[in-house]
Amino acid sequence: MRKSVPKMQRLLLPAALSCLPLQPLLAHTAAAAEMREATRAAGPVTGRIVDEKGQGLPGVNVLVKGGNVGTATNADGRYTIEAPAGATLVFSYIGYTSQEVVVGDRSTVDVALAPDARSLGDVVVVGYLTENRQNVSSSVASLDVKEATKTPVPTVTQALQGRIAGVTVQGTGGPGDAPAITIRGIGTLGNASSGPLYVIDGLWSDNIRDLNPNDIESLTVLKDASSTAVYGSRGANGVVQVITKKGRAGVPSISLNGYIGFDQVRKRYNLTNASEWADRAVIAYRNAGLDPLNNGQNSLAGAVKGAGGSFDPSVDTDWQKEFFQTGRRENYNITFSGGSTGDKTAANYLISGDYFHQQGIVKGPDFKRYSLRLNSGLTKGRFRFQENAQFTHLDVTLLNGAPFIDVLTIIPSIPVYDPANEGGFGTGSTRLNTFATNPVGAQQLLRRTQADNRLAGNITADFSIFDFLTYRLNAALDGHTYSNADAQQAGILRQNTRINTSSLSEFLGYDVFLMAENTLNFTKAFGDNHVNVLVGYSEQRYRQHNVNAQAQDFTSQPQYYFELSAGAKTGVVGGGSFENTKRSFFTQATYDYKNRYLVSVSGRRDGSSKFAPQNRWGNFGAASLGYRISEEEFFKNALPAVNNLKLRASYGLLGNDGLFGSFGGSYLPTPFVNQNVNYVNGAGVIVNGSSQTLLSSPDIQWEERLTKDVGLDLALLNNRLTLSADYYISETRKALAPVQVPTYLGNFGGDVFQNAGNLENRGFELALGYHESKNDFTYGADFTLTTLKNRITSVPTQGQTFGGGEGVTRSQLGTSLGEFYLIQFDGIFQSKDEVNAYRNAAGTVIQPYASAGDVRYVDANGDGRIDNADRVFAGKALPSLQLGLNLNAAYKGFDLSVFLQSVSGNKIYNNAKLALQSYNGPNNYEADVQPWSSTNPSTTTPRLLQGGGLGDLGLAAASNAMFNTTRWLEDGSYLRLKNVSLGYTIPKGITNRVPSLGAVRVYVTGTNLLTFTKYSGYDPETPGTGFYSRGVDNSSYPNVRTVIGGVQVNF
Amino acid sequence: MKSHKLTTLLLAGSLLVATGCQKDLLDKTNPNGPSTAQFWKTSDDAVKGVYACYSGLQQYAVYGHSWQFMAARSDESYSQSPFVELANFTRFITPDNNFFISSFAWNDYYRTIFRTNQALTNIPAITMDAGLKARLLAEARFIRAISYFDLAYFFGRVPLVTTESTVGLRAKQGTQAEVEAQVIADLLAAIPDLPLARAYSGPDRGRASKGAAQTLLARVYMHQKKYSEASALFTTIIGSNQYALTDSYLDNFTEANENNSESIFEIQYTASVLDVGQGQDNASASEAYDRPNFFGPPGVTYADVQPRRWLLTAYTDSTVNFASGSTTKHLIDPRRDISIISVLNPDRFYGKTFTEWGWNPNQQYWRKYLNDRTRTTAENFTSGINYRLMRYADVLLMQAEALTELGQSAAALPLVNLVRQRPSVNLAPLTGTYAQDGLRQLIRTERAREFAGEGTRWYDILRWGLMDTQAGIDELKARDTDFTNFRLGVSKLLPIPQRDIDIDPGVTQNPGY
């Protein structure tokens, strides 16, 4: 038996390195084969492999243990294999626990494979090494791809939400939206570099939107330092490893997937109709002492119903009805794959074509993705090649402006279309004064399109030098071209705006990322000691180039011809390029003794062209320890019900060079002279001026993130109940951030990157699962819990704050990122007496301009007036607790899953509410919100008071409309029925009647079906508006309610 | 063995191909332009560095736009913009200390100062013609002085940055007097090295001249009530024989006749081909003037700022006068219809009359700097008209003002008459003798008519102290109800942008904000 181990490794090492899930066969289970003596002569063995429902599993790998012979099951799950006497067969299939069966004297071996018991017993790729999951001592979580993709998603990140503890996903419902994901909190003070690194089959990427989710075989999230340190400067914010599907040896398979779904906005506001609006608007003017009939260009004659007025009852626009539509999404996918295994050679191929289309819930935005994947591999002797590539073409139309606020504020007395206006859309006017933009016209007069092509993939070449030593070259490419165009038709969309010129702007360019990695992997067992060591060297290069041009004055008759040469005036041309590079040395090693005592170490030395030479190199590293106490005899004897108990701890230092800004952050340390700071000379000729306009960052160096993690993995009741828990503290030091410098330095072109301070995230993560299978009935539950505490622990200069945040948040020493900093709303004055009685300690009337019905604020500093000095910290933008619960059950052909998700502890600043309830400019009103009046003494909503009144009336209106107050802040907690999915697999008896037809599953799923929240905006699940303003809802595109019906067919 | 050879080959080959072994892999230089270390080497670099300083004045939030709105808070203008916060800004209601008009202006003045500080730091080390070097340095000082002048009077106590900015630099906030002293120091240093206006020719016309620096310095003295120092400078300027009033008043507000004999300093603009707006620092950026897009009648402009009605009547002159070349008497100052569009104005604007446009006869709109005589389409960001920051009429009237304050009324009167009697205006001369206060009021009225809509008014009412007393505010309120919300001791200055106070705890807010 001792000989069989290296032999096996010869076969399996390349496979292991190319991430095929065969590694459990290595060494540690070899003992099982010894148990029986051969009693049968060599010859064919046949059998059928079925799943937990008794249905044939196609494509299961069948291997003779210790030999070179392998095959795969056919569509019905049947196989035939030539097996020598005394053979042990190994059956493995992704998502199922591998089984080894001693053939003995049988010629038929039928096996039922069980779904893998929640990530136990399989292998997982951690960094550059494939490890047995049981022996992983880092904090690593895998997505149950099969379960998560029961509800189809446009982008795989959407499937992560609530399913992996420690991962936060924030996105919109906009077509083509790529949600922002953060792992274990926001680890940086900057804003573009807080996302994780995605490693797709060995290609490093920060774009996962374009990856076809149907192609994903497995997805693993690496969370702690010990699992990500090998990625050095890119590992700080976690790593998401994606492995795409590969063809398998056996009968070629074809699968077809298709679905169609419909999207709708979750809620609509109850707004006033034209008549109700007119009544309120006139009151607002009169309260402010303004004459609605004669107020210059701000007249409201169109709201006055009596003498002199021109209220027109025939116009009553329901803007929400005009603006929203039923969105549509569809996806069609065909995959065919296959492979062969021979004596010394093996080949695999997989081709997948996919079309995804999503049309918005608003007329305009649209997203189409066409993708084609080709994965193929060839093993010959000691060589193994694999390539994975996806070509993607995108066709996108973007949303314009802030229509989700405009649709609420624009008044119902304005018609959607108005031929009297150039462009043809209704707007406010001098008889219907409003500053709202026509939200329907905004999507039609301007058309912003993007056409992208992306080729992303890699090729690996492995050479097994010895059985225990493999060299690999991994060369990867991510090439992207884009062609964006903004075609603007002439017209107006808002009162008092001049008619814009028709114009076409085009932006073209490409970016390309190239990387090459050379690694050498040593793996060997010395008795009970298992050693796996990898060393590597890599180079990376990123280049971007772009050009832009604009022309204006396009003829509109009989239609617009939007090509640059058709514009009567041409002029704008621009462009630029930049390049940055990285060179790295890295190592990763694991060691275990008896699969019981586990050690891993990793390190990386990165040099980046983005830093000045003296700050260029950074060293990063981590280590972890694990103890599988359940493998100890004493433990087994004492607690036999415990199938697995592993204690883990890790510690490590990671880096981040996530710089951006001017020239992609490539040249920040060097002050740069802008050669087009132009002026006009006395002859009227434009002359070049030159000046530094952006301050440089000469001293920036690597950001570091230090993470400590302790955790345990537990399995009970025959692995039916699993638990994984982690607690971590991670401190980001010298966080690289674009820091606001005093404006008086004259900087222009973006905030200046500095090592801006320290930041700490700490949290507890829990993943709990229970899975049970009884005859035809299987069911299970998975629960995740994530807590997060984020705090700035040091700042570069005393008192430094990080503003931004739309003027409503502030981040400073001791606060979390983007904490709300606002003047406190304190109800409504019910009488002038109350106003006069509202004084500070010195007896000063605090809001002398106010009257009954006006807003009262807290004079926090007691100086007798309300101003910016009265702002206080008023709540966090980051949720403190996130929960996810997935329930699933299957009975015979039916499968059902229900997924609930919740966040709590965060606040949201609601800009839509500000727009609707400020009352200082004529906007539409909420019919169900009654303003204060003498007959309706509201304590939450002030009186109707148009801005622009004289004296105190003007001051009171401005005070009521103050934006930086807690009046617009709301509880952002929610519980959402994220998905319900019901599927039915048509019984074999029926599908078998059609030749070659395999499994056929039909399903319906609903997304965002129910939401429980106090938040009054369109959607509590808002991504916010920027790094320091994640809790500020500028009425981004809301997440939508979707119902999908689909079919999955295998041949 | 065979396979091991292959291994070696593969290893060597792949390493070469894949990793290139490029020694300087990590040394990347910016392909888009020079670093500051590579720049500032030649005389040409110095010239370009100073053009960048001039370009600073042209910016959106300096004279292009924000300055115009800040100045429009005076009693001659008001805003009825439906953009309530903007209109409130001109009504002295500014709940947001970061409101874009003033905070962008703050930003753009300091952008300009950063450029001048770069020029003043780097040009001295360049080997070049000494005369040109001295002049360029003086020009940079002049532009820095303009920037601090406006900052001093709009914001009061502002940080004094006089060295090249770096990311870690923090500047001390000066008092208003210290900022004025900085302006004076820069101007005194610049004046000797600046040429007389007429020494510039061709493309150099319009550059900072001795007279421009002297005028600005005299303005500071006027604000400081140092009338004799100011008057002495005015005397020098007038005596330099560099300047004369243009015959046509209109010549000061059109694209034709820019940098004319009356011009002391102009912000240069040119009509750009494309309507791209709000000049940025790139090759295709507009070098055009933003203001006409905002100050004018609705439909063709944003109509954000309008003249107050009292101004229309102020042009009714009690002195009988004659139109040029005519014997027909008329009672209306011809400057009215050049300055203001109203139902009283018989001209055609953008090809149509007031009535044809359907404008509200109760409203009146600014006309200065509009392209209404040359265009029939709406204004946009392509206006090429230069903004006249200082013109000779101002020197004459300020000298008259200084002399009046110094009790030399008799000497003041002829200067006022020069302005009244330019051929296209041709009002009857003021004769007789006036008491000091009577003449003071006459000059003030004359200034209101002469400089209507040019933004000068804000500095005038500031200098006259009208915003320092309740009596003054009452006077302003009678003309402009917006002054109802003016807070004595507060509203004269704008709030310092909250942003800088939050970032640099060393900067403190103006009182009352």
mmCIF file of C-alpha atoms in Angstrom, chain A residues 294-298 382-383 385 433-435 461-463 465-466 471 473 475 495-499 501 516 518 537-541 550-552 569-583 607-610 613 616-617 663 667 670-684 686-698 740-748 751-754 797-801 807 810 865 867-868 871 920-921 946-952 954-955 958 962-964, chain B residues 3-4 6-7 10-11 14-15 18-37 39-40 45 47-52 54-55 58 80-85 88 91-93 95-97 103 106-108 110-111 114-115 118 159 161 164-171 202-206 259 265-270 273-276 280-285 287 293 298-304 306 360 362-363 378-382 481-482 484-485 487 498-500 502-505 507 512-513:
data_model
loop_
_atom_site.group_PDB
_atom_site.id
_atom_site.type_symbol
_atom_site.label_atom_id
_atom_site.label_comp_id
_atom_site.label_asym_id
_atom_site.label_seq_id
_atom_site.Cartn_x
_atom_site.Cartn_y
_atom_site.Cartn_z
ATOM 1 C CA ASN A 294 -48.353 87.616 -9.237
ATOM 2 C CA ASN A 295 -45.000 86.530 -7.998
ATOM 3 C CA GLY A 296 -42.748 86.992 -10.986
ATOM 4 C CA GLN A 297 -41.567 83.817 -12.504
ATOM 5 C CA ASN A 298 -42.657 82.012 -9.334
ATOM 6 C CA ARG A 382 3.022 14.903 -16.674
ATOM 7 C CA PHE A 383 1.606 17.932 -18.448
ATOM 8 C CA PHE A 385 -3.208 22.475 -19.549
ATOM 9 C CA ASN A 433 -43.829 77.227 -10.428
ATOM 10 C CA THR A 434 -41.871 74.111 -9.491
ATOM 11 C CA PHE A 435 -38.270 73.199 -9.846
ATOM 12 C CA ALA A 461 0.136 24.946 -17.600
ATOM 13 C CA ASP A 462 1.147 22.394 -14.985
ATOM 14 C CA PHE A 463 4.092 20.180 -15.064
ATOM 15 C CA ILE A 465 8.266 17.384 -12.090
ATOM 16 C CA PHE A 466 8.134 14.709 -9.448
ATOM 17 C CA TYR A 471 5.299 23.671 -11.425
ATOM 18 C CA LEU A 473 2.352 28.836 -14.949
ATOM 19 C CA ALA A 475 -1.226 33.525 -17.285
ATOM 20 C CA GLN A 495 -38.836 75.389 -15.236
ATOM 21 C CA ASN A 496 -36.414 78.236 -15.707
ATOM 22 C CA THR A 497 -33.766 76.165 -17.367
ATOM 23 C CA ARG A 498 -32.581 77.265 -20.700
ATOM 24 C CA ILE A 499 -33.065 74.915 -23.590
ATOM 25 C CA THR A 501 -28.230 72.199 -26.993
ATOM 26 C CA ALA A 516 1.594 35.960 -14.860
ATOM 27 C CA ASN A 518 4.850 31.020 -11.586
ATOM 28 C CA TYR A 537 6.505 34.801 -8.236
ATOM 29 C CA SER A 538 4.143 37.037 -10.142
ATOM 30 C CA GLU A 539 3.911 40.175 -12.186
ATOM 31 C CA GLN A 540 0.826 42.220 -12.899
ATOM 32 C CA ARG A 541 0.188 45.055 -15.251
ATOM 33 C CA GLN A 550 -18.230 65.828 -28.478
ATOM 34 C CA ALA A 551 -20.289 67.474 -31.195
ATOM 35 C CA GLN A 552 -23.298 69.736 -30.861
ATOM 36 C CA LYS A 569 -20.331 72.014 -34.239
ATOM 37 C CA THR A 570 -17.523 69.784 -33.142
ATOM 38 C CA GLY A 571 -14.937 70.535 -30.582
ATOM 39 C CA VAL A 572 -14.255 68.593 -27.465
ATOM 40 C CA VAL A 573 -11.503 66.068 -27.806
ATOM 41 C CA GLY A 574 -9.605 64.536 -24.978
ATOM 42 C CA GLY A 575 -8.007 61.402 -23.754
ATOM 43 C CA GLY A 576 -5.326 59.943 -21.623
ATOM 44 C CA SER A 577 -3.717 56.804 -20.431
ATOM 45 C CA PHE A 578 -2.025 55.307 -17.450
ATOM 46 C CA GLU A 579 -0.349 52.126 -16.407
ATOM 47 C CA ASN A 580 0.514 50.529 -13.124
ATOM 48 C CA THR A 581 2.388 47.396 -12.286
ATOM 49 C CA LYS A 582 3.087 45.068 -9.440
ATOM 50 C CA ARG A 583 5.733 42.488 -8.703
ATOM 51 C CA GLY A 607 6.110 45.957 -4.897
ATOM 52 C CA SER A 608 3.773 48.446 -6.505
ATOM 53 C CA SER A 609 4.542 51.121 -9.057
ATOM 54 C CA LYS A 610 1.929 53.337 -7.425
ATOM 55 C CA PRO A 613 10.483 53.919 -4.613
ATOM 56 C CA ARG A 616 7.223 50.655 -2.687
ATOM 57 C CA TRP A 617 7.632 47.306 -1.025
ATOM 58 C CA PHE A 663 -4.858 58.581 -13.669
ATOM 59 C CA TYR A 667 1.106 58.482 -10.210
ATOM 60 C CA THR A 670 4.497 62.833 -8.122
ATOM 61 C CA PRO A 671 3.116 66.363 -8.496
ATOM 62 C CA PHE A 672 1.817 66.767 -11.994
ATOM 63 C CA VAL A 673 1.562 69.852 -14.165
ATOM 64 C CA ASN A 674 -1.672 70.353 -16.010
ATOM 65 C CA GLN A 675 -0.763 71.908 -19.352
ATOM 66 C CA ASN A 676 -4.237 73.098 -20.199
ATOM 67 C CA VAL A 677 -4.949 75.663 -17.537
ATOM 68 C CA ASN A 678 -5.792 77.919 -20.405
ATOM 69 C CA TYR A 679 -6.591 81.569 -20.787
ATOM 70 C CA VAL A 680 -7.482 83.988 -23.522
ATOM 71 C CA ASN A 681 -4.947 86.597 -24.586
ATOM 72 C CA GLY A 682 -5.626 90.152 -25.667
ATOM 73 C CA ALA A 683 -6.031 89.023 -29.250
ATOM 74 C CA GLY A 684 -8.865 86.706 -28.296
ATOM 75 C CA ILE A 686 -6.715 80.740 -26.333
ATOM 76 C CA VAL A 687 -3.244 80.292 -24.891
ATOM 77 C CA ASN A 688 -1.881 77.452 -22.807
ATOM 78 C CA GLY A 689 -1.362 77.957 -19.145
ATOM 79 C CA SER A 690 0.390 75.379 -17.019
ATOM 80 C CA SER A 691 0.015 74.698 -13.358
ATOM 81 C CA GLN A 692 -0.177 72.000 -10.786
ATOM 82 C CA THR A 693 -3.857 71.771 -9.945
ATOM 83 C CA LEU A 694 -4.024 68.592 -7.877
ATOM 84 C CA LEU A 695 -1.916 68.204 -4.777
ATOM 85 C CA SER A 696 0.333 65.175 -4.758
ATOM 86 C CA SER A 697 0.697 62.522 -2.090
ATOM 87 C CA PRO A 698 4.475 62.176 -1.805
ATOM 88 C CA GLN A 740 -10.378 66.262 2.373
ATOM 89 C CA VAL A 741 -7.677 68.854 2.726
ATOM 90 C CA PRO A 742 -8.577 72.437 3.559
ATOM 91 C CA THR A 743 -10.035 74.065 0.476
ATOM 92 C CA TYR A 744 -7.704 76.987 1.062
ATOM 93 C CA LEU A 745 -4.818 74.902 -0.221
ATOM 94 C CA GLY A 746 -6.327 75.410 -3.658
ATOM 95 C CA ASN A 747 -6.406 71.741 -4.481
ATOM 96 C CA PHE A 748 -8.649 70.755 -7.340
ATOM 97 C CA ASP A 751 -9.368 64.725 -2.460
ATOM 98 C CA VAL A 752 -5.768 63.907 -1.731
ATOM 99 C CA PHE A 753 -4.712 60.409 -0.790
ATOM 100 C CA GLN A 754 -3.021 60.077 2.534
ATOM 101 C CA THR A 797 -4.117 65.266 12.553
ATOM 102 C CA GLN A 798 -5.856 66.137 15.734
ATOM 103 C CA GLY A 799 -9.494 66.943 15.223
ATOM 104 C CA GLN A 800 -9.455 65.754 11.628
ATOM 105 C CA THR A 801 -12.851 64.716 10.403
ATOM 106 C CA GLY A 807 -23.168 67.336 4.641
ATOM 107 C CA ARG A 810 -19.304 62.967 9.900
ATOM 108 C CA ARG A 865 -29.668 80.041 18.086
ATOM 109 C CA ASP A 867 -26.998 76.578 13.490
ATOM 110 C CA ASN A 868 -24.349 74.071 12.461
ATOM 111 C CA ARG A 871 -25.267 69.198 15.246
ATOM 112 C CA ASN A 920 -40.552 75.593 0.885
ATOM 113 C CA GLY A 921 -40.899 75.094 -2.842
ATOM 114 C CA GLN A 946 -43.530 78.489 0.725
ATOM 115 C CA GLY A 947 -39.955 79.791 0.765
ATOM 116 C CA GLY A 948 -39.177 83.298 -0.393
ATOM 117 C CA GLY A 949 -41.459 85.190 1.971
ATOM 118 C CA LEU A 950 -40.376 88.440 3.506
ATOM 119 C CA GLY A 951 -38.564 88.700 6.796
ATOM 120 C CA ASP A 952 -39.482 86.133 9.422
ATOM 121 C CA GLY A 954 -38.676 83.627 4.740
ATOM 122 C CA LEU A 955 -36.505 82.654 7.698
ATOM 123 C CA ALA A 958 -35.804 78.139 5.398
ATOM 124 C CA MET A 962 -33.307 72.748 6.885
ATOM 125 C CA PHE A 963 -31.686 69.673 5.415
ATOM 126 C CA ASN A 964 -29.199 68.643 8.077
ATOM 127 C CA SER B 3 10.902 15.261 -19.843
ATOM 128 C CA HIS B 4 13.344 17.002 -17.551
ATOM 129 C CA LEU B 6 11.430 19.848 -21.451
ATOM 130 C CA THR B 7 10.822 21.012 -17.934
ATOM 131 C CA LEU B 10 9.295 25.194 -20.210
ATOM 132 C CA LEU B 11 10.374 26.834 -17.017
ATOM 133 C CA SER B 14 7.553 30.641 -19.459
ATOM 134 C CA LEU B 15 9.473 32.763 -17.040
ATOM 135 C CA ALA B 18 5.304 35.561 -18.808
ATOM 136 C CA THR B 19 7.326 37.699 -16.567
ATOM 137 C CA GLY B 20 9.626 39.472 -18.914
ATOM 138 C CA CYS B 21 12.232 39.989 -16.236
ATOM 139 C CA GLN B 22 11.826 43.685 -16.785
ATOM 140 C CA LYS B 23 14.092 45.423 -14.354
ATOM 141 C CA ASP B 24 12.227 48.698 -14.300
ATOM 142 C CA LEU B 25 8.796 47.098 -14.189
ATOM 143 C CA LEU B 26 7.807 49.194 -11.216
ATOM 144 C CA ASP B 27 9.128 52.529 -12.470
ATOM 145 C CA LYS B 28 6.277 54.193 -14.275
ATOM 146 C CA THR B 29 6.209 57.789 -15.368
ATOM 147 C CA ASN B 30 3.066 59.666 -16.147
ATOM 148 C CA PRO B 31 2.654 59.798 -19.928
ATOM 149 C CA ASN B 32 0.114 62.613 -19.737
ATOM 150 C CA GLY B 33 2.403 65.500 -18.910
ATOM 151 C CA PRO B 34 5.420 66.718 -16.968
ATOM 152 C CA SER B 35 5.931 66.542 -13.246
ATOM 153 C CA THR B 36 6.570 69.801 -11.416
ATOM 154 C CA ALA B 37 10.232 68.793 -11.194
ATOM 155 C CA PHE B 39 8.540 71.825 -15.422
ATOM 156 C CA TRP B 40 9.630 75.347 -14.434
ATOM 157 C CA ASP B 45 7.325 77.697 -18.668
ATOM 158 C CA VAL B 47 4.905 82.544 -19.181
ATOM 159 C CA LYS B 48 2.590 79.534 -19.099
ATOM 160 C CA GLY B 49 2.678 79.447 -15.322
ATOM 161 C CA VAL B 50 1.437 83.030 -15.218
ATOM 162 C CA TYR B 51 -1.264 82.414 -17.815
ATOM 163 C CA ALA B 52 -2.534 79.765 -15.432
ATOM 164 C CA TYR B 54 -4.932 84.643 -15.072
ATOM 165 C CA SER B 55 -6.994 81.589 -15.904
ATOM 166 C CA GLN B 58 -11.810 83.267 -15.294
ATOM 167 C CA GLN B 80 -36.719 85.331 -7.858
ATOM 168 C CA SER B 81 -35.146 82.075 -8.856
ATOM 169 C CA PRO B 82 -37.426 79.098 -8.248
ATOM 170 C CA PHE B 83 -34.244 77.572 -6.883
ATOM 171 C CA VAL B 84 -35.301 78.719 -3.419
ATOM 172 C CA GLU B 85 -31.921 78.254 -1.746
ATOM 173 C CA ASN B 88 -32.550 82.911 -0.315
ATOM 174 C CA ARG B 91 -31.945 87.478 0.750
ATOM 175 C CA PHE B 92 -29.296 86.847 3.405
ATOM 176 C CA ILE B 93 -30.875 83.531 4.351
ATOM 177 C CA PRO B 95 -28.879 78.047 6.561
ATOM 178 C CA ASP B 96 -26.138 76.021 4.876
ATOM 179 C CA ASN B 97 -22.634 77.367 5.427
ATOM 180 C CA SER B 103 -18.115 77.746 -0.957
ATOM 181 C CA TRP B 106 -13.836 80.252 -1.740
ATOM 182 C CA ASN B 107 -12.455 77.204 -3.480
ATOM 183 C CA ASP B 108 -11.797 78.943 -6.779
ATOM 184 C CA TYR B 110 -7.757 79.666 -3.428
ATOM 185 C CA ARG B 111 -7.182 77.652 -6.588
ATOM 186 C CA PHE B 114 -2.261 78.238 -5.340
ATOM 187 C CA ARG B 115 -1.330 79.004 -8.945
ATOM 188 C CA GLN B 118 3.550 78.282 -7.603
ATOM 189 C CA PRO B 159 -6.417 81.902 5.908
ATOM 190 C CA VAL B 161 -1.559 81.120 2.135
ATOM 191 C CA GLU B 164 3.220 76.778 -2.493
ATOM 192 C CA SER B 165 0.568 74.401 -1.129
ATOM 193 C CA THR B 166 1.432 70.886 -0.087
ATOM 194 C CA VAL B 167 -0.922 68.383 1.373
ATOM 195 C CA GLY B 168 0.232 68.944 4.939
ATOM 196 C CA LEU B 169 0.263 72.747 4.852
ATOM 197 C CA ARG B 170 -1.986 74.556 7.312
ATOM 198 C CA ALA B 171 -2.306 78.312 7.097
ATOM 199 C CA GLY B 202 -1.321 92.908 -29.597
ATOM 200 C CA PRO B 203 -1.884 89.672 -27.736
ATOM 201 C CA ASP B 204 -0.424 91.153 -24.549
ATOM 202 C CA ARG B 205 -3.149 93.763 -24.259
ATOM 203 C CA GLY B 206 -5.232 93.208 -21.197
ATOM 204 C CA ASN B 259 -9.491 96.055 -23.929
ATOM 205 C CA PHE B 265 -8.471 95.415 -16.193
ATOM 206 C CA GLU B 266 -10.679 92.827 -17.836
ATOM 207 C CA ILE B 267 -11.202 89.121 -17.367
ATOM 208 C CA GLN B 268 -10.677 87.795 -20.869
ATOM 209 C CA TYR B 269 -13.175 85.412 -22.388
ATOM 210 C CA THR B 270 -13.769 84.150 -25.866
ATOM 211 C CA VAL B 273 -17.298 76.721 -30.293
ATOM 212 C CA LEU B 274 -19.083 74.313 -27.991
ATOM 213 C CA ASP B 275 -21.532 74.979 -25.215
ATOM 214 C CA VAL B 276 -19.643 73.077 -22.530
ATOM 215 C CA GLN B 280 -12.427 73.289 -16.584
ATOM 216 C CA ASP B 281 -8.730 72.892 -17.022
ATOM 217 C CA ASN B 282 -8.551 70.876 -20.190
ATOM 218 C CA ALA B 283 -7.865 71.521 -23.832
ATOM 219 C CA SER B 284 -11.499 71.527 -24.856
ATOM 220 C CA ALA B 285 -12.801 73.503 -21.917
ATOM 221 C CA GLU B 287 -13.072 79.854 -22.240
ATOM 222 C CA ASN B 293 -26.646 82.510 -19.042
ATOM 223 C CA PRO B 298 -36.466 84.174 -18.750
ATOM 224 C CA GLY B 299 -36.587 81.825 -21.694
ATOM 225 C CA VAL B 300 -33.262 82.978 -23.039
ATOM 226 C CA THR B 301 -31.425 82.883 -19.707
ATOM 227 C CA TYR B 302 -31.976 81.281 -16.313
ATOM 228 C CA ALA B 303 -33.203 84.707 -15.104
ATOM 229 C CA ASP B 304 -31.752 84.040 -11.680
ATOM 230 C CA GLN B 306 -32.965 90.801 -11.778
ATOM 231 C CA ASN B 360 -44.209 90.262 -17.504
ATOM 232 C CA ASN B 362 -44.028 94.282 -13.936
ATOM 233 C CA GLN B 363 -40.631 92.630 -14.187
ATOM 234 C CA ALA B 378 -30.916 81.586 -26.110
ATOM 235 C CA GLU B 379 -27.825 82.436 -24.126
ATOM 236 C CA ASN B 380 -25.611 79.549 -23.197
ATOM 237 C CA PHE B 381 -22.069 78.971 -22.034
ATOM 238 C CA THR B 382 -20.495 80.346 -25.200
ATOM 239 C CA THR B 481 -36.724 94.426 0.894
ATOM 240 C CA ASP B 482 -34.230 91.569 0.941
ATOM 241 C CA THR B 484 -35.156 92.767 5.989
ATOM 242 C CA ASN B 485 -33.230 89.640 6.841
ATOM 243 C CA ARG B 487 -28.287 90.827 10.358
ATOM 244 C CA GLN B 498 -18.121 74.758 7.016
ATOM 245 C CA ARG B 499 -15.989 72.234 5.193
ATOM 246 C CA ASP B 500 -12.747 74.036 6.025
ATOM 247 C CA ASP B 502 -14.466 70.840 9.927
ATOM 248 C CA ILE B 503 -11.145 69.908 8.355
ATOM 249 C CA ASP B 504 -8.894 72.481 9.990
ATOM 250 C CA PRO B 505 -9.883 73.171 13.575
ATOM 251 C CA VAL B 507 -10.138 78.043 11.210
ATOM 252 C CA GLY B 512 -23.250 84.798 13.753
ATOM 253 C CA TYR B 513 -22.919 81.743 11.495
#
